């Protein structure tokens, strides 16, 4: 009965649609990812004007080599933050996964494919433990993943006795798959860029167009409301913790293959850098509002800042002052835009 | 003719040392509006949360259409045809009206993709707009607007439209007219009558006894976790009901005065 009425009224609704869409467009201009995008462009122009080498093929190639490694983790972190949780153990997992894989290959003589699979299982296990403790025991993700950061980093240091593993110089299928490189004109790109692009598209789809994305946003926005509608909130969160861990491990492998070495201290501080990318892009730290496009912009922005301030000649020890100031400025801007949008 | 839809037998629920529900039993028939009354903390919300699968009961049995069921999750309650509008509002503020209306039951294309299936955005928007119009308990709202931009009453209206849409067997409303203006309140009461006319059963929790006499067939009164009285609306009056809720004999007081 209700359905019939709905069908009859669809015709009448179409006239309103135009107005609805126009509204949608103006809200896009005010959306956080849009303002982040504008600021990214401004930053790129400033750096390009300040130093002619900023847009040189070599420098762009350099930036693009680093970008996917943090960017891939940021994609998982965006989904997790949107669901209202975060993960501080990603930097440690970034180190532990390749360390374990290379130990298995070099010391135990295990086939690289099998070793990679073992690394994958390890990441799944770490994510699942994070997720289960957070959701089933009800401890905040800050405390759980902070402890996990210490455990995982400690494990990486202990099993390597603190030394980087001897270099990995056997090219092969997996190395090409994760860290192969190719040239387009004067630019040199790594296959990791394809991974980043592919995973980004997938994440955009999942968060903004799939049923799962609706659930993720609802859980972060009002968990009880989502549960009352039959959304399996705990399961979704656990899988997002697993995903984030796996992506951190993948990024770690990509990095280790690219520089042909696995270090137990790799990725130190990445957790905060990744969270910065995500929130600078406009995803709310409190959950409910996430944007993958914003995260991509945020990842590009932090990469460009780190690269640009070196070229512009900021003294090395002062980098973080600039990075911090720019992040803070971005967040203030988002907060002001949010206030304005709420008022209008 | 009036078939039993829902029967609760000796439901019990404690939160630590608080016995929120002690031996609550009730029956709900087809096409019947039952009002559940009681003072603050009497256990009304606890009772309906148990039926709608928010938390498990400690003891007791639930029968749906004569068949014994165990409701372990909100999804199971929904699948049994029980739709609930909770008192502590049940919308996600960061989602649009349309997405909230279909939360948990999103229309999708390519269903075999499971949770990865793409939302049917056109259908979502159109069905949402049509529903909002049909409910008419609120001024025109854009289905794409975020719920965080709505007033409390508008949010309540959205939650009610959502329960309507899936045409559940049993509709539970926990203080649905809280925060509502005059027009919206009448919209809700009209909705309750409409649902009864269409053969649905409604369990209505409210503190407004006038509303009860306007729409309900039967009244169940709770006090401190127990069901203390049950009356048909035709055979009782406002004063009797009020005294049953508070436990004081008001009608005797009135006579004396
Ligand atoms: N999650 C909980 N944990 C602990 N105690 C609870 C919980 N939920 C309810 N209670 C307690 O159970 C009792 C019944 O609460 P309930 O919410 O069912 O009351 P109510 O009849 O809905 O009241 P109101 O009219 O104020 O909504 C109260 O004493 C309340 O404090
Ligand atoms: Mg209540």
Coordinates of C-alpha atoms and ligand atoms in Angstrom, one line a residue:
Chain A
X1 CA 0.0 0.0 0.0
X2 CA 2.7 2.4 1.0
X3 CA 4.7 1.4 -2.0
X4 CA 1.9 2.2 -4.4
X5 CA 1.6 5.7 -3.0
X6 CA 5.3 6.2 -3.4
X7 CA 5.3 5.3 -7.0
X8 CA 2.5 7.7 -7.7
X9 CA 4.3 10.5 -6.1
X10 CA 7.7 10.0 -7.7
X11 CA 6.5 12.1 -10.7
X12 CA 5.6 15.0 -8.4
X13 CA 9.0 14.8 -6.7
X14 CA 11.1 15.3 -9.8
X15 CA 10.2 19.0 -10.1
X16 CA 11.8 19.6 -6.7
X17 CA 14.9 17.7 -7.7
X18 CA 16.5 20.6 -9.6
X19 CA 16.4 22.8 -6.5
X20 CA 17.8 20.0 -4.4
X21 CA 20.8 19.6 -6.7
X22 CA 21.6 23.3 -6.9
X23 CA 21.7 23.3 -3.2
X24 CA 24.1 20.3 -3.3
X25 CA 26.4 22.2 -5.6
X26 CA 26.8 25.2 -3.4
X27 CA 27.4 23.0 -0.4
X28 CA 30.2 21.3 -2.3
X29 CA 31.9 24.7 -2.5
X30 CA 31.7 25.0 1.2
X31 CA 32.6 21.5 2.0
X32 CA 35.9 20.8 3.8
X33 CA 37.5 18.8 1.0
X34 CA 36.9 21.7 -1.4
X35 CA 38.6 24.3 0.9
X36 CA 41.4 21.8 1.4
X37 CA 41.7 21.5 -2.3
X38 CA 41.9 25.2 -2.8
X39 CA 44.6 25.5 -0.2
X40 CA 46.6 22.6 -1.8
X41 CA 46.6 24.6 -5.1
X42 CA 47.7 27.7 -3.3
X43 CA 50.5 25.8 -1.6
X44 CA 51.6 24.3 -4.9
X45 CA 51.7 27.7 -6.6
X46 CA 53.6 29.3 -3.7
X47 CA 56.2 26.5 -3.7
X48 CA 56.5 26.5 -7.5
X49 CA 57.1 30.3 -7.6
X50 CA 59.5 30.2 -4.7
X51 CA 61.6 27.4 -6.2
X52 CA 61.7 26.6 -9.9
X53 CA 62.7 23.0 -9.1
X54 CA 59.5 22.2 -7.2
X55 CA 57.6 21.2 -10.4
X56 CA 60.6 19.6 -12.1
X57 CA 60.1 16.0 -13.3
X58 CA 62.6 14.7 -10.8
X59 CA 61.0 16.4 -7.8
X60 CA 57.5 15.4 -8.8
X61 CA 58.7 11.8 -9.3
X62 CA 60.2 12.0 -5.8
X63 CA 57.0 13.2 -4.2
X64 CA 55.0 10.5 -6.1
X65 CA 57.3 7.8 -4.8
X66 CA 56.6 8.7 -1.1
X67 CA 52.9 9.6 -1.5
X68 CA 51.4 6.2 -1.8
X69 CA 53.1 4.8 1.3
X70 CA 51.4 7.1 3.7
X71 CA 48.4 7.6 1.4
X72 CA 47.4 4.0 1.4
X73 CA 47.3 3.9 5.2
X74 CA 45.4 7.1 5.3
X75 CA 42.6 5.5 3.2
X76 CA 42.0 2.9 5.9
X77 CA 42.3 5.5 8.6
X78 CA 39.7 7.6 6.9
X79 CA 37.1 4.8 7.0
X80 CA 38.1 4.0 10.6
X81 CA 37.8 7.6 11.7
X82 CA 34.4 7.9 10.0
X83 CA 33.2 5.0 12.0
X84 CA 34.4 6.8 15.1
X85 CA 37.6 5.0 15.9
X86 CA 41.3 5.4 15.1
X87 CA 44.4 3.3 15.1
X88 CA 47.8 4.5 16.5
X89 CA 49.5 1.2 15.8
X90 CA 49.8 1.7 12.0
X91 CA 53.4 3.1 12.0
X92 CA 54.6 0.1 14.1
X93 CA 52.8 -2.4 11.8
X94 CA 54.4 -0.6 8.8
X95 CA 57.7 -1.7 10.3
X96 CA 56.8 -5.1 11.7
X97 CA 55.2 -6.6 8.6
X98 CA 58.3 -6.3 6.3
X99 CA 60.7 -7.2 9.1
X100 CA 58.8 -10.5 9.7
X101 CA 58.5 -11.2 6.0
X102 CA 62.2 -10.7 5.4
X103 CA 63.3 -12.6 8.5
X104 CA 61.2 -15.6 7.2
X105 CA 62.8 -15.4 3.8
X106 CA 66.4 -14.6 4.8
X107 CA 66.8 -16.6 8.0
X108 CA 64.3 -19.4 7.6
X109 CA 64.6 -19.8 3.9
X110 CA 60.9 -19.6 3.3
X111 CA 59.5 -18.8 -0.1
X112 CA 58.7 -15.1 -0.5
X113 CA 55.1 -15.7 -1.5
X114 CA 54.5 -17.8 1.6
X115 CA 56.3 -15.3 3.8
X116 CA 54.1 -12.5 2.4
X117 CA 51.1 -14.5 3.2
X118 CA 52.3 -15.0 6.8
X119 CA 52.8 -11.2 7.0
X120 CA 49.3 -10.7 5.8
X121 CA 47.9 -13.0 8.5
X122 CA 50.0 -11.2 11.1
X123 CA 48.4 -7.8 10.1
X124 CA 44.9 -9.3 10.1
X125 CA 45.6 -10.7 13.6
X126 CA 46.8 -7.3 14.9
X127 CA 43.8 -5.5 13.4
X128 CA 41.4 -8.1 14.7
X129 CA 42.8 -7.9 18.3
X130 CA 42.5 -4.1 18.2
X131 CA 39.0 -4.3 16.9
X132 CA 37.8 -7.0 19.3
X133 CA 39.2 -5.3 22.4
X134 CA 37.7 -1.9 21.4
X135 CA 34.2 -3.2 20.5
X136 CA 33.7 -6.2 22.8
X137 CA 35.5 -5.1 25.9
X138 CA 34.7 -1.4 25.3
X139 CA 38.1 0.2 25.9
X140 CA 38.7 3.4 23.8
X141 CA 40.7 2.9 20.6
X142 CA 43.2 5.5 21.8
X143 CA 44.3 3.3 24.7
X144 CA 44.0 -0.1 22.9
X145 CA 46.0 1.0 19.8
X146 CA 48.5 2.9 21.9
X147 CA 49.3 -0.3 23.7
X148 CA 49.4 -2.2 20.4
X149 CA 51.8 0.4 19.1
X150 CA 54.2 -0.4 21.9
X151 CA 53.8 -4.1 21.6
X152 CA 54.2 -4.2 17.8
X153 CA 57.2 -1.7 17.8
X154 CA 58.7 -3.6 20.6
X155 CA 58.3 -6.9 18.8
X156 CA 60.0 -5.4 15.6
X157 CA 62.9 -4.2 17.7
X158 CA 63.3 -7.4 19.6
X159 CA 63.2 -9.9 16.8
X160 CA 65.8 -7.8 14.8
X161 CA 67.8 -6.9 17.9
X162 CA 67.4 -3.3 16.7
X163 CA 69.3 -3.7 13.5
X164 CA 67.9 -3.1 10.0
X165 CA 67.8 -6.4 8.0
X166 CA 70.4 -6.9 5.4
X167 CA 69.4 -5.5 2.1
X168 CA 67.0 -7.3 -0.2
X169 CA 68.3 -7.3 -3.7
X170 CA 66.5 -10.2 -5.5
X171 CA 64.1 -8.8 -8.0
X172 CA 61.0 -10.9 -8.6
X173 CA 57.3 -11.0 -9.2
X174 CA 56.3 -9.6 -5.8
X175 CA 59.0 -6.8 -5.9
X176 CA 57.8 -5.7 -9.3
X177 CA 54.2 -5.9 -8.2
X178 CA 54.7 -3.7 -5.1
X179 CA 57.7 -1.6 -5.9
X180 CA 58.4 -1.8 -9.7
X181 CA 59.0 1.4 -11.5
X182 CA 58.3 2.8 -14.9
X183 CA 59.0 6.0 -16.9
X184 CA 56.5 8.3 -18.5
X185 CA 58.5 10.8 -20.4
X186 CA 60.9 12.4 -17.9
X187 CA 58.8 11.2 -15.0
X188 CA 59.7 8.0 -13.1
X189 CA 56.8 6.4 -11.3
X190 CA 56.5 3.4 -9.0
X191 CA 53.8 0.8 -9.3
X192 CA 52.8 1.8 -5.7
X193 CA 51.1 4.8 -7.3
X194 CA 48.8 2.4 -9.1
X195 CA 48.0 0.7 -5.8
X196 CA 47.2 4.0 -4.3
X197 CA 45.0 5.1 -7.2
X198 CA 43.2 1.7 -7.3
X199 CA 42.6 1.6 -3.5
X200 CA 41.5 5.2 -3.5
X201 CA 38.8 4.5 -6.1
X202 CA 37.7 1.5 -4.2
X203 CA 37.6 3.5 -0.9
X204 CA 35.6 6.3 -2.6
X205 CA 33.1 3.7 -3.9
X206 CA 32.8 2.0 -0.5
X207 CA 32.4 5.1 1.6
X208 CA 30.2 7.2 -0.6
X209 CA 28.3 4.8 -2.9
X210 CA 28.0 1.4 -1.2
X211 CA 25.7 0.2 1.5
X212 CA 28.7 -0.4 3.7
X213 CA 29.6 3.3 3.5
X214 CA 26.2 4.3 4.7
X215 CA 26.7 2.0 7.7
X216 CA 30.2 3.3 8.4
X217 CA 29.0 6.9 8.5
X218 CA 25.9 6.0 10.6
X219 CA 28.0 4.1 13.2
X220 CA 30.4 7.1 13.6
X221 CA 27.5 9.5 13.7
X222 CA 25.3 7.7 16.2
X223 CA 26.2 4.2 17.0
X224 CA 23.0 3.4 19.0
X225 CA 20.9 4.6 16.1
X226 CA 22.8 2.4 13.7
X227 CA 22.5 -0.6 16.0
X228 CA 18.8 0.0 16.4
X229 CA 18.4 -0.2 12.7
X230 CA 20.1 -3.6 12.6
X231 CA 23.5 -2.4 11.5
X232 CA 26.2 -4.8 12.8
X233 CA 28.3 -2.0 14.2
X234 CA 30.9 -4.1 16.1
X235 CA 31.6 -6.4 13.1
X236 CA 32.0 -3.4 10.8
X237 CA 34.4 -1.7 13.2
X238 CA 36.5 -4.9 13.6
X239 CA 36.8 -5.3 9.9
X240 CA 37.9 -1.7 9.5
X241 CA 40.6 -2.3 12.1
X242 CA 41.7 -5.3 10.2
X243 CA 41.7 -3.3 6.9
X244 CA 43.7 -0.5 8.4
X245 CA 46.3 -2.9 9.7
X246 CA 46.5 -4.7 6.4
X247 CA 46.9 -1.5 4.5
X248 CA 49.7 -0.4 7.0
X249 CA 51.5 -3.7 6.4
X250 CA 51.1 -3.4 2.6
X251 CA 52.5 0.2 2.7
X252 CA 55.4 -1.2 4.8
X253 CA 56.1 -3.9 2.3
X254 CA 56.0 -1.4 -0.6
X255 CA 58.4 0.9 1.2
X256 CA 60.8 -2.0 2.2
X257 CA 60.9 -3.3 -1.4
X258 CA 61.5 0.2 -2.8
X259 CA 64.5 0.9 -0.6
X260 CA 65.5 -2.8 -0.5
X261 CA 65.7 -2.9 3.3
X262 CA 63.5 -3.5 6.3
X263 CA 64.1 -1.5 9.4
X264 CA 62.5 -2.0 12.8
X265 CA 62.2 1.7 13.3
X266 CA 60.6 2.4 9.9
X267 CA 57.4 4.4 10.1
X268 CA 58.0 6.0 13.5
X269 CA 55.5 8.8 13.9
X270 CA 53.5 7.8 10.8
X271 CA 50.4 7.3 12.9
X272 CA 50.1 11.0 13.7
X273 CA 51.1 12.0 10.2
X274 CA 48.4 9.8 8.7
X275 CA 45.8 11.1 11.1
X276 CA 46.9 14.6 10.2
X277 CA 46.4 13.9 6.5
X278 CA 42.9 12.6 7.2
X279 CA 41.7 15.4 9.3
X280 CA 43.3 18.1 7.2
X281 CA 41.3 16.7 4.3
X282 CA 38.1 17.3 6.2
X283 CA 37.2 14.0 7.9
X284 CA 35.9 14.6 11.4
X285 CA 38.0 13.2 14.3
X286 CA 34.7 12.6 16.1
X287 CA 33.3 10.3 13.4
X288 CA 30.3 10.4 11.1
X289 CA 31.8 12.7 8.5
X290 CA 34.5 11.2 6.2
X291 CA 35.8 12.1 2.8
X292 CA 38.2 10.0 0.8
X293 CA 38.8 12.8 -1.8
X294 CA 39.7 15.1 1.2
X295 CA 42.1 12.5 2.4
X296 CA 43.8 12.3 -1.0
X297 CA 44.1 16.1 -1.0
X298 CA 45.4 15.9 2.6
X299 CA 48.0 13.3 1.7
X300 CA 49.1 15.4 -1.3
X301 CA 49.2 18.5 0.9
X302 CA 51.4 17.0 3.6
X303 CA 53.7 15.5 1.0
X304 CA 54.0 18.8 -0.8
X305 CA 54.6 20.7 2.4
X306 CA 57.4 18.3 3.5
X307 CA 59.0 18.5 0.1
X308 CA 58.4 22.2 -0.5
X309 CA 59.8 23.6 2.7
X310 CA 63.1 21.7 2.0
X311 CA 63.4 23.3 -1.4
X312 CA 62.4 26.7 -0.1
X313 CA 65.3 26.5 2.3
X314 CA 63.6 26.2 5.7
X315 CA 66.2 24.9 8.1
X316 CA 65.9 21.2 8.6
X317 CA 65.2 21.3 12.3
X318 CA 62.3 23.8 11.7
X319 CA 60.3 21.6 9.4
X320 CA 57.9 20.4 12.0
X321 CA 57.1 24.0 13.1
X322 CA 55.8 24.7 9.6
X323 CA 54.0 21.4 9.2
X324 CA 52.3 21.9 12.6
X325 CA 51.3 25.5 11.8
X326 CA 49.9 24.6 8.4
X327 CA 47.9 21.7 9.9
X328 CA 46.5 23.9 12.7
X329 CA 45.6 26.6 10.2
X330 CA 43.7 24.0 8.1
X331 CA 41.8 22.7 11.1
X332 CA 40.8 26.3 12.2
X333 CA 39.6 26.9 8.6
X334 CA 37.5 23.7 8.7
X335 CA 36.0 24.6 12.0
X336 CA 35.1 28.2 10.8
X337 CA 33.5 26.8 7.7
X338 CA 31.5 24.3 9.7
X339 CA 30.2 27.1 12.0
X340 CA 29.2 29.2 9.0
X341 CA 27.5 26.3 7.3
X342 CA 25.5 25.5 10.5
X343 CA 24.4 29.1 10.8
X344 CA 23.2 29.6 7.2
Chain B
X1 CA -11.1 -12.4 14.7
X2 CA -8.7 -10.3 16.9
X3 CA -5.6 -12.4 16.6
X4 CA -2.8 -12.3 19.1
X5 CA 0.3 -10.7 17.5
X6 CA 2.7 -10.4 20.4
X7 CA 2.7 -12.0 23.8
X8 CA 5.2 -11.4 26.6
X9 CA 5.5 -13.8 29.5
X10 CA 7.3 -13.0 32.8
X11 CA 10.0 -10.8 31.3
X12 CA 12.8 -9.9 33.7
X13 CA 15.7 -7.6 33.3
X14 CA 18.2 -6.2 35.8
X15 CA 21.0 -3.6 35.4
X16 CA 23.4 -4.6 38.1
X17 CA 21.3 -4.2 41.3
X18 CA 18.5 -2.3 39.6
X19 CA 15.6 -4.6 38.8
X20 CA 14.2 -2.6 35.9
X21 CA 11.7 -5.3 34.9
X22 CA 10.2 -7.8 37.3
X23 CA 7.8 -10.3 35.7
X24 CA 6.2 -8.2 33.0
X25 CA 3.6 -10.0 30.9
X26 CA 1.3 -8.5 28.3
X27 CA -0.6 -9.4 25.1
X28 CA -1.0 -7.3 22.0
X29 CA -3.7 -8.1 19.4
X30 CA -4.0 -7.4 15.7
X31 CA -5.2 -3.9 14.9
X32 CA -5.0 -2.8 18.5
X33 CA -3.5 0.3 20.1
X34 CA -2.2 -0.3 23.6
X35 CA -0.9 2.5 25.7
X36 CA 1.9 1.7 28.2
X37 CA 1.8 4.2 31.0
X38 CA 3.9 4.7 34.1
X39 CA 6.0 7.2 36.0
X40 CA 9.6 8.0 35.1
X41 CA 11.8 5.0 35.7
X42 CA 8.8 2.6 35.8
X43 CA 10.6 0.4 33.2
X44 CA 8.6 1.2 30.1
X45 CA 11.6 1.9 27.9
X46 CA 13.4 -1.2 29.3
X47 CA 10.4 -3.3 28.3
X48 CA 10.3 -2.1 24.8
X49 CA 14.0 -2.3 24.4
X50 CA 13.9 -5.9 25.3
X51 CA 11.2 -6.6 22.7
X52 CA 13.1 -4.7 20.0
X53 CA 16.4 -6.5 20.6
X54 CA 18.4 -3.7 22.0
X55 CA 19.6 -5.9 24.9
X56 CA 18.8 -9.5 25.8
X57 CA 16.3 -10.3 28.6
X58 CA 17.4 -12.1 31.7
X59 CA 14.4 -14.4 31.8
X60 CA 10.9 -14.8 30.2
X61 CA 9.4 -15.7 26.9
X62 CA 8.3 -13.7 23.8
X63 CA 5.8 -15.1 21.4
X64 CA 5.1 -13.5 18.0
X65 CA 1.8 -14.8 16.4
X66 CA 1.8 -17.6 18.9
X67 CA 5.3 -18.8 18.1
X68 CA 8.0 -18.6 20.7
X69 CA 10.9 -16.5 19.5
X70 CA 14.2 -15.3 20.8
X71 CA 15.2 -11.8 19.9
X72 CA 18.9 -11.5 20.1
X73 CA 19.4 -8.4 18.0
X74 CA 17.6 -5.4 16.6
X75 CA 17.8 -7.0 13.1
X76 CA 15.9 -10.0 14.4
X77 CA 13.2 -7.9 15.9
X78 CA 12.9 -6.0 12.6
X79 CA 12.7 -9.2 10.6
X80 CA 9.9 -10.4 12.9
X81 CA 8.0 -7.3 12.0
X82 CA 8.6 -5.2 15.1
X83 CA 9.6 -1.6 14.3
X84 CA 10.6 0.7 17.2
X85 CA 11.0 4.4 17.6
X86 CA 13.1 4.9 20.6
X87 CA 12.8 7.7 23.1
X88 CA 16.5 8.7 22.9
X89 CA 16.4 9.6 19.2
X90 CA 17.3 7.1 16.7
X91 CA 18.8 9.0 13.8
X92 CA 22.4 9.6 12.6
X93 CA 22.8 13.4 12.5
X94 CA 25.6 13.3 9.9
X95 CA 23.5 11.4 7.4
X96 CA 20.8 12.8 5.1
X97 CA 17.2 12.3 5.7
X98 CA 16.9 9.9 2.9
X99 CA 19.9 7.8 4.1
X100 CA 18.4 7.7 7.6
X101 CA 15.0 6.6 6.4
X102 CA 16.6 3.6 4.8
X103 CA 19.4 2.9 7.3
X104 CA 19.9 -0.8 7.6
X105 CA 17.5 -1.5 4.7
X106 CA 19.1 0.4 1.9
X107 CA 17.8 -0.1 -1.6
X108 CA 20.7 -1.4 -3.7
X109 CA 21.6 -2.5 -7.2
X110 CA 23.6 -5.7 -7.7
X111 CA 22.4 -7.2 -4.5
X112 CA 24.8 -10.1 -4.7
X113 CA 27.6 -7.8 -3.7
X114 CA 26.3 -7.9 -0.2
X115 CA 27.5 -5.0 2.0
X116 CA 29.6 -3.7 -1.0
X117 CA 26.5 -3.4 -3.2
X118 CA 26.0 0.1 -4.6
X119 CA 23.1 2.2 -3.2
X120 CA 20.3 2.9 -5.6
X121 CA 20.6 6.6 -5.0
X122 CA 17.7 7.6 -7.3
X123 CA 15.3 5.3 -5.6
X124 CA 16.6 6.3 -2.2
X125 CA 15.9 10.0 -2.9
X126 CA 12.6 9.5 -4.7
X127 CA 11.1 7.1 -2.1
X128 CA 12.3 9.4 0.7
X129 CA 10.7 12.5 -0.8
X130 CA 7.4 10.6 -1.5
X131 CA 7.3 9.3 2.0
X132 CA 7.9 12.7 3.6
X133 CA 5.0 14.1 1.5
X134 CA 2.8 11.3 2.5
X135 CA 3.4 11.6 6.2
X136 CA 2.6 15.2 6.1
X137 CA 3.4 15.6 9.8
X138 CA 6.0 18.2 8.9
X139 CA 6.6 21.1 6.5
X140 CA 8.4 20.2 3.3
X141 CA 11.8 18.8 4.0
X142 CA 14.5 18.2 1.4
X143 CA 15.4 14.5 1.5
X144 CA 19.0 15.4 0.9
X145 CA 19.2 17.7 4.0
X146 CA 21.4 16.5 6.8
X147 CA 19.5 15.4 9.9
X148 CA 21.8 17.6 12.0
X149 CA 20.2 20.6 10.5
X150 CA 16.7 19.6 11.7
X151 CA 14.7 20.6 14.8
X152 CA 14.0 18.0 17.4
X153 CA 10.4 17.7 16.3
X154 CA 11.4 17.3 12.7
X155 CA 13.7 14.5 13.7
X156 CA 10.9 12.8 15.5
X157 CA 8.8 13.0 12.4
X158 CA 11.5 11.4 10.3
X159 CA 11.8 8.5 12.8
X160 CA 8.1 8.0 12.6
X161 CA 8.0 8.1 8.8
X162 CA 10.7 5.4 8.9
X163 CA 8.6 3.0 11.0
X164 CA 5.6 3.6 8.7
X165 CA 7.5 2.8 5.6
X166 CA 8.2 -0.8 6.4
X167 CA 4.6 -1.5 7.4
X168 CA 5.6 -3.6 10.4
X169 CA 3.2 -5.8 12.2
X170 CA 4.0 -4.2 15.5
X171 CA 5.0 -0.6 15.8
X172 CA 6.4 0.6 19.1
X173 CA 6.5 4.3 19.9
X174 CA 8.4 5.5 23.0
X175 CA 7.1 9.0 23.8
X176 CA 6.7 9.9 20.1
X177 CA 5.1 13.3 20.8
X178 CA 8.0 14.6 23.0
X179 CA 9.4 17.8 21.5
X180 CA 6.6 18.0 18.9
X181 CA 4.5 21.1 18.1
X182 CA 0.7 21.0 17.9
X183 CA 0.5 20.2 14.2
X184 CA 3.1 17.4 14.4
X185 CA 1.5 15.9 17.5
X186 CA -1.7 15.6 15.7
X187 CA 0.2 14.1 12.8
X188 CA 1.5 11.4 15.1
X189 CA -1.9 10.6 16.6
X190 CA -3.4 10.5 13.1
X191 CA -0.6 8.1 12.1
X192 CA -1.4 5.8 15.1
X193 CA -5.1 5.7 14.0
X194 CA -4.1 5.0 10.4
X195 CA -1.9 2.2 11.4
X196 CA -4.7 0.6 13.4
X197 CA -7.1 1.0 10.5
X198 CA -4.6 -0.8 8.3
X199 CA -4.5 -3.7 10.8
X200 CA -1.2 -3.0 12.5
X201 CA -0.7 -3.2 16.2
X202 CA 0.7 -0.2 18.1
X203 CA 2.3 -0.1 21.5
X204 CA 2.4 3.5 22.6
X205 CA 4.3 4.9 25.5
X206 CA 3.5 8.4 26.6
X207 CA 3.0 10.6 29.6
X208 CA 0.1 12.5 28.0
X209 CA -3.0 10.8 29.2
X210 CA -5.2 12.9 26.9
X211 CA -3.5 11.4 23.9
X212 CA -4.1 7.9 25.4
X213 CA -7.9 8.5 25.6
X214 CA -7.8 9.9 22.1
X215 CA -6.2 6.9 20.3
X216 CA -5.8 3.8 22.6
X217 CA -8.0 0.8 23.0
X218 CA -6.4 -0.6 26.1
X219 CA -4.2 0.8 28.8
X220 CA -1.4 -1.0 30.6
X221 CA 0.1 0.6 33.7
X222 CA 3.6 -0.1 35.0
X223 CA 5.1 0.8 38.4
X224 CA 8.6 -0.1 39.5
X225 CA 9.2 -2.7 36.9
X226 CA 5.9 -4.4 37.3
X227 CA 2.6 -4.3 35.4
X228 CA 0.1 -3.2 38.0
X229 CA -3.1 -2.7 36.1
X230 CA -4.8 -3.2 32.8
X231 CA -7.9 -1.5 31.6
X232 CA -9.9 -1.0 28.5
X233 CA -10.3 2.7 27.6
X234 CA -14.1 2.4 27.3
X235 CA -14.4 1.2 30.9
X236 CA -12.2 3.7 32.7
X237 CA -11.6 7.4 33.1
X238 CA -8.7 9.8 33.4
X239 CA -8.7 10.1 37.2
X240 CA -8.6 6.3 37.7
X241 CA -5.7 6.0 35.3
X242 CA -3.8 8.8 37.0
X243 CA -4.2 7.3 40.4
X244 CA -3.1 3.9 39.1
X245 CA 0.1 5.5 37.7
X246 CA 1.1 7.3 40.9
X247 CA -0.2 4.5 43.2
X248 CA -2.2 7.1 45.2
X249 CA -5.9 6.9 45.4
X250 CA -6.7 10.3 43.7
X251 CA -10.4 9.6 43.0
X252 CA -11.0 9.1 46.7
X253 CA -9.1 12.4 47.4
X254 CA -11.3 14.2 44.8
X255 CA -14.5 12.9 46.3
X256 CA -13.5 14.1 49.8
X257 CA -12.7 17.6 48.5
Ligands
LIG1 N1 21.2 0.8 30.7 C1 20.8 0.9 32.0 N2 21.7 0.7 33.0 C2 21.3 0.8 34.3 N3 20.1 1.1 34.6 C3 19.2 1.4 33.7 C4 19.5 1.3 32.3 N4 18.4 1.6 31.6 C5 17.4 1.8 32.5 N5 17.9 1.7 33.8 C6 17.1 1.9 35.0 O1 16.0 1.0 34.9 C7 14.8 1.7 35.4 C8 13.7 1.8 34.3 O2 14.2 2.7 33.3 P1 13.3 3.0 32.0 O3 14.2 3.7 31.1 O4 12.8 1.7 31.5 O5 12.2 3.9 32.5 P2 10.9 4.5 31.8 O6 9.7 3.9 32.3 O7 11.1 4.5 30.3 O8 11.0 6.0 32.3 P3 10.8 7.4 31.5 O9 9.3 7.7 31.5 O10 11.5 8.4 32.3 O11 11.3 7.3 30.1 C9 15.3 3.1 35.9 O12 15.5 3.0 37.3 C10 16.6 3.3 35.2 O13 17.5 4.1 35.9
LIG2 MG1 11.5 5.8 28.8

